Coordinates of N, CA, C and O in Angstrom, one line a residue:
M1 N 138.1 -77.3 47.0 CA 136.7 -77.6 47.2 C 136.4 -79.0 46.5 O 136.7 -79.2 45.3
P2 N 135.8 -79.9 47.2 CA 135.5 -81.2 46.6 C 134.4 -81.1 45.6 O 133.5 -80.2 45.6
E3 N 134.4 -82.0 44.7 CA 133.3 -82.1 43.6 C 132.4 -83.2 44.1 O 132.8 -84.3 44.4
Y4 N 131.1 -82.9 44.0 CA 130.0 -83.8 44.4 C 129.2 -84.3 43.2 O 128.9 -83.5 42.3
C5 N 128.8 -85.5 43.3 CA 127.8 -86.1 42.4 C 126.6 -86.5 43.2 O 126.6 -86.6 44.4
F6 N 125.5 -86.6 42.5 CA 124.2 -86.8 43.1 C 123.5 -88.1 42.7 O 123.6 -88.4 41.5
F7 N 122.8 -88.7 43.6 CA 122.0 -89.9 43.4 C 120.6 -89.6 43.9 O 120.4 -89.0 44.9
K8 N 119.7 -90.2 43.1 CA 118.3 -89.9 43.4 C 117.5 -91.3 43.4 O 117.7 -92.1 42.4
K9 N 116.6 -91.4 44.3 CA 115.7 -92.6 44.4 C 114.4 -92.0 44.9 O 114.3 -91.6 46.0
G10 N 113.4 -92.0 44.0 CA 112.1 -91.4 44.4 C 112.3 -89.9 44.6 O 112.8 -89.2 43.8
N11 N 111.9 -89.5 45.8 CA 112.1 -88.1 46.2 C 113.4 -87.8 47.1 O 113.7 -86.7 47.5
H12 N 114.1 -88.9 47.3 CA 115.3 -88.8 48.2 C 116.6 -88.6 47.3 O 116.8 -89.3 46.3
I13 N 117.3 -87.5 47.7 CA 118.5 -87.2 46.9 C 119.7 -87.2 47.9 O 119.7 -86.8 49.0
T14 N 120.8 -87.9 47.4 CA 122.0 -88.0 48.2 C 123.2 -87.5 47.4 O 123.3 -87.7 46.2
A15 N 124.1 -86.8 48.1 CA 125.3 -86.3 47.5 C 126.5 -87.0 48.0 O 126.6 -87.3 49.2
L16 N 127.4 -87.4 47.1 CA 128.7 -88.0 47.5 C 129.8 -87.3 46.8 O 129.7 -86.8 45.7
E17 N 131.0 -87.4 47.4 CA 132.2 -86.8 46.8 C 132.4 -87.7 45.5 O 132.2 -88.9 45.6
R18 N 132.8 -87.1 44.5 CA 133.0 -87.8 43.2 C 134.0 -88.9 43.3 O 133.9 -90.0 42.7
S19 N 135.0 -88.8 44.2 CA 136.0 -89.8 44.4 C 135.5 -91.0 45.2 O 136.2 -92.1 45.3
D20 N 134.4 -91.0 45.8 CA 133.8 -92.1 46.6 C 133.2 -93.2 45.8 O 131.9 -93.2 45.7
M21 N 134.0 -94.0 45.1 CA 133.5 -95.0 44.2 C 132.7 -96.1 45.0 O 131.7 -96.6 44.5
A22 N 133.2 -96.4 46.2 CA 132.5 -97.5 47.0 C 131.1 -97.0 47.3 O 130.1 -97.8 47.2
G23 N 131.0 -95.8 47.8 CA 129.6 -95.2 48.1 C 128.7 -95.2 46.9 O 127.5 -95.5 47.0
A24 N 129.3 -94.8 45.8 CA 128.5 -94.7 44.6 C 128.0 -96.1 44.2 O 126.8 -96.2 43.8
S25 N 128.8 -97.1 44.2 CA 128.3 -98.4 43.9 C 127.3 -99.0 44.9 O 126.4 -99.7 44.5
D26 N 127.5 -98.6 46.1 CA 126.5 -99.0 47.1 C 125.1 -98.4 46.8 O 124.1 -99.1 46.9
L27 N 125.1 -97.1 46.5 CA 123.8 -96.4 46.2 C 123.2 -97.0 45.0 O 122.0 -97.2 44.9
T28 N 124.0 -97.2 44.0 CA 123.5 -97.8 42.7 C 122.9 -99.2 43.0 O 121.8 -99.5 42.4
A29 N 123.5 -100.0 43.8 CA 123.0 -101.3 44.2 C 121.7 -101.2 44.9 O 120.8 -102.1 44.8
K30 N 121.5 -100.1 45.7 CA 120.2 -99.9 46.4 C 119.1 -99.3 45.6 O 118.0 -99.0 46.1
G31 N 119.4 -99.0 44.3 CA 118.4 -98.5 43.4 C 118.4 -97.1 43.1 O 117.5 -96.5 42.5
Y32 N 119.4 -96.4 43.6 CA 119.6 -95.0 43.3 C 120.1 -94.8 41.9 O 120.9 -95.6 41.4
E33 N 119.7 -93.7 41.3 CA 120.1 -93.4 39.9 C 121.1 -92.2 40.0 O 120.7 -91.2 40.6
K34 N 122.2 -92.3 39.3 CA 123.2 -91.2 39.3 C 122.6 -90.1 38.4 O 122.1 -90.3 37.3
Q35 N 122.7 -88.9 38.9 CA 122.2 -87.7 38.2 C 123.3 -87.1 37.4 O 124.5 -87.3 37.7
F36 N 123.0 -86.4 36.4 CA 123.9 -85.8 35.4 C 124.8 -84.7 36.1 O 126.0 -84.6 35.8
E37 N 124.2 -83.9 37.0 CA 124.9 -82.8 37.5 C 126.0 -83.2 38.5 O 125.9 -84.1 39.3
E38 N 127.1 -82.4 38.4 CA 128.2 -82.6 39.4 C 128.6 -81.1 39.7 O 128.8 -80.3 38.9
L39 N 128.8 -80.9 41.0 CA 129.1 -79.5 41.5 C 130.2 -79.5 42.5 O 130.5 -80.4 43.2
N40 N 130.9 -78.4 42.4 CA 131.9 -78.1 43.5 C 131.3 -77.3 44.6 O 130.5 -76.3 44.3
A41 N 131.5 -77.7 45.8 CA 130.9 -77.0 47.0 C 131.8 -77.3 48.2 O 132.5 -78.3 48.2
P42 N 131.8 -76.4 49.2 CA 132.6 -76.6 50.4 C 132.2 -77.8 51.2 O 133.0 -78.4 51.9
D43 N 130.9 -78.2 51.2 CA 130.4 -79.3 52.0 C 129.2 -79.9 51.3 O 128.6 -79.4 50.4
V44 N 128.7 -81.0 51.9 CA 127.6 -81.8 51.3 C 126.3 -81.0 51.4 O 125.5 -80.9 50.5
K45 N 126.1 -80.3 52.5 CA 124.9 -79.5 52.7 C 124.7 -78.4 51.6 O 123.7 -78.3 51.0
R46 N 125.8 -77.7 51.3 CA 125.7 -76.7 50.3 C 125.6 -77.3 48.9 O 125.0 -76.7 48.0
A47 N 126.2 -78.4 48.7 CA 126.1 -79.1 47.4 C 124.6 -79.5 47.1 O 124.1 -79.3 46.0
L48 N 124.0 -80.1 48.1 CA 122.6 -80.4 48.0 C 121.7 -79.2 47.8 O 120.8 -79.2 47.0
A49 N 121.9 -78.1 48.5 CA 121.1 -76.9 48.4 C 121.3 -76.4 47.0 O 120.3 -76.0 46.3
R50 N 122.5 -76.4 46.4 CA 122.7 -75.9 45.1 C 122.0 -76.8 44.0 O 121.4 -76.3 43.1
F51 N 122.1 -78.1 44.2 CA 121.5 -79.0 43.3 C 119.9 -78.8 43.3 O 119.3 -78.8 42.2
I52 N 119.3 -78.6 44.5 CA 117.9 -78.4 44.6 C 117.5 -77.1 43.9 O 116.5 -77.0 43.2
D53 N 118.4 -76.0 44.0 CA 118.1 -74.8 43.3 C 118.2 -75.0 41.8 O 117.3 -74.4 41.1
I54 N 119.1 -75.7 41.4 CA 119.2 -76.0 39.9 C 118.0 -76.7 39.4 O 117.4 -76.3 38.4
R55 N 117.5 -77.7 40.1 CA 116.3 -78.4 39.7 C 115.1 -77.5 39.7 O 114.3 -77.6 38.8
K56 N 114.9 -76.7 40.7 CA 113.8 -75.8 40.7 C 113.9 -74.8 39.6 O 112.8 -74.5 38.9
E57 N 115.1 -74.3 39.3 CA 115.2 -73.4 38.1 C 114.9 -74.1 36.8 O 114.2 -73.5 36.0
E58 N 115.3 -75.3 36.6 CA 114.9 -76.1 35.4 C 113.4 -76.2 35.3 O 112.9 -76.1 34.2
Q59 N 112.7 -76.5 36.4 CA 111.3 -76.7 36.4 C 110.6 -75.4 36.0 O 109.7 -75.3 35.3
T60 N 111.1 -74.3 36.6 CA 110.5 -73.0 36.3 C 110.7 -72.6 34.9 O 109.8 -72.1 34.2
T61 N 111.9 -72.8 34.3 CA 112.2 -72.5 33.0 C 111.3 -73.3 32.0 O 110.7 -72.8 31.1
T62 N 111.1 -74.6 32.3 CA 110.3 -75.5 31.5 C 108.9 -75.0 31.5 O 108.2 -74.9 30.5
H63 N 108.4 -74.7 32.7 CA 107.0 -74.2 32.9 C 106.8 -72.9 32.1 O 105.8 -72.8 31.4
S64 N 107.7 -72.0 32.2 CA 107.6 -70.7 31.5 C 107.6 -70.9 30.0 O 106.9 -70.3 29.3
F65 N 108.5 -71.8 29.5 CA 108.5 -72.0 28.1 C 107.2 -72.6 27.6 O 106.7 -72.2 26.6
V66 N 106.7 -73.6 28.3 CA 105.4 -74.2 27.9 C 104.3 -73.3 27.9 O 103.5 -73.1 26.9
T67 N 104.1 -72.5 29.0 CA 103.0 -71.6 29.1 C 103.2 -70.5 28.1 O 102.2 -70.0 27.6
G68 N 104.4 -70.0 27.8 CA 104.6 -69.0 26.8 C 104.2 -69.4 25.5 O 103.6 -68.7 24.7
A69 N 104.5 -70.7 25.1 CA 104.2 -71.2 23.8 C 102.7 -71.4 23.7 O 102.1 -71.1 22.6
V70 N 102.0 -71.8 24.7 CA 100.6 -72.0 24.7 C 99.9 -70.6 24.5 O 99.0 -70.4 23.7
F71 N 100.4 -69.6 25.3 CA 99.8 -68.3 25.2 C 100.0 -67.7 23.8 O 99.1 -67.1 23.2
A72 N 101.2 -67.9 23.2 CA 101.4 -67.4 21.9 C 100.5 -68.1 20.9 O 100.0 -67.4 20.0
S73 N 100.3 -69.4 21.0 CA 99.4 -70.1 20.1 C 98.0 -69.6 20.2 O 97.3 -69.4 19.2
L74 N 97.5 -69.4 21.4 CA 96.2 -68.9 21.6 C 96.0 -67.5 21.1 O 95.0 -67.1 20.4
L75 N 97.0 -66.7 21.2 CA 97.0 -65.3 20.7 C 96.9 -65.3 19.2 O 96.1 -64.5 18.6
V76 N 97.7 -66.1 18.6 CA 97.7 -66.2 17.1 C 96.3 -66.7 16.6 O 95.7 -66.1 15.7
G77 N 95.7 -67.6 17.4 CA 94.3 -68.1 17.0 C 93.3 -67.0 17.2 O 92.4 -66.8 16.3
V78 N 93.4 -66.2 18.2 CA 92.4 -65.1 18.5 C 92.6 -64.1 17.4 O 91.6 -63.6 16.8
V79 N 93.8 -63.7 17.1 CA 94.1 -62.7 16.0 C 93.5 -63.2 14.7 O 92.9 -62.4 13.9
A80 N 93.7 -64.5 14.4 CA 93.2 -65.0 13.1 C 91.7 -65.0 13.0 O 91.1 -64.6 12.0
V81 N 91.0 -65.3 14.1 CA 89.5 -65.3 14.2 C 89.0 -63.8 14.0 O 88.1 -63.5 13.3
V82 N 89.7 -62.9 14.8 CA 89.3 -61.5 14.7 C 89.5 -60.9 13.3 O 88.7 -60.2 12.8
S83 N 90.6 -61.3 12.7 CA 90.9 -60.8 11.4 C 89.9 -61.4 10.4 O 89.4 -60.6 9.5
W84 N 89.5 -62.6 10.5 CA 88.5 -63.2 9.6 C 87.2 -62.6 9.8 O 86.5 -62.3 8.8
L85 N 86.8 -62.3 11.0 CA 85.5 -61.6 11.3 C 85.4 -60.2 10.7 O 84.4 -59.8 10.2
F86 N 86.4 -59.4 10.9 CA 86.4 -58.0 10.5 C 86.9 -57.7 9.1 O 86.6 -56.6 8.6
L87 N 87.5 -58.6 8.5 CA 88.1 -58.3 7.1 C 87.2 -59.0 6.1 O 87.5 -59.0 4.9
K88 N 86.0 -59.5 6.4 CA 85.1 -60.1 5.5 C 84.5 -59.0 4.6 O 84.1 -58.0 4.8

């Protein structure tokens, strides 16, 4: 199974086989940025689908982490206010 690397420019994502150095340099010259992820997949279509799934999962995890931290902070604040009001 070939290993694919990914290049991104704006919202456009392209996958190339890792061994395609000429294609990688062409994309870099056109302003594409090489992404950190490299995946093994049977074909380009499946590699791109998996890459998009990974990115969506990262966004979901980040969103969950941030909203969880905000909720916990608000909860601590509410508990502190309630404690101050009723323990006077």
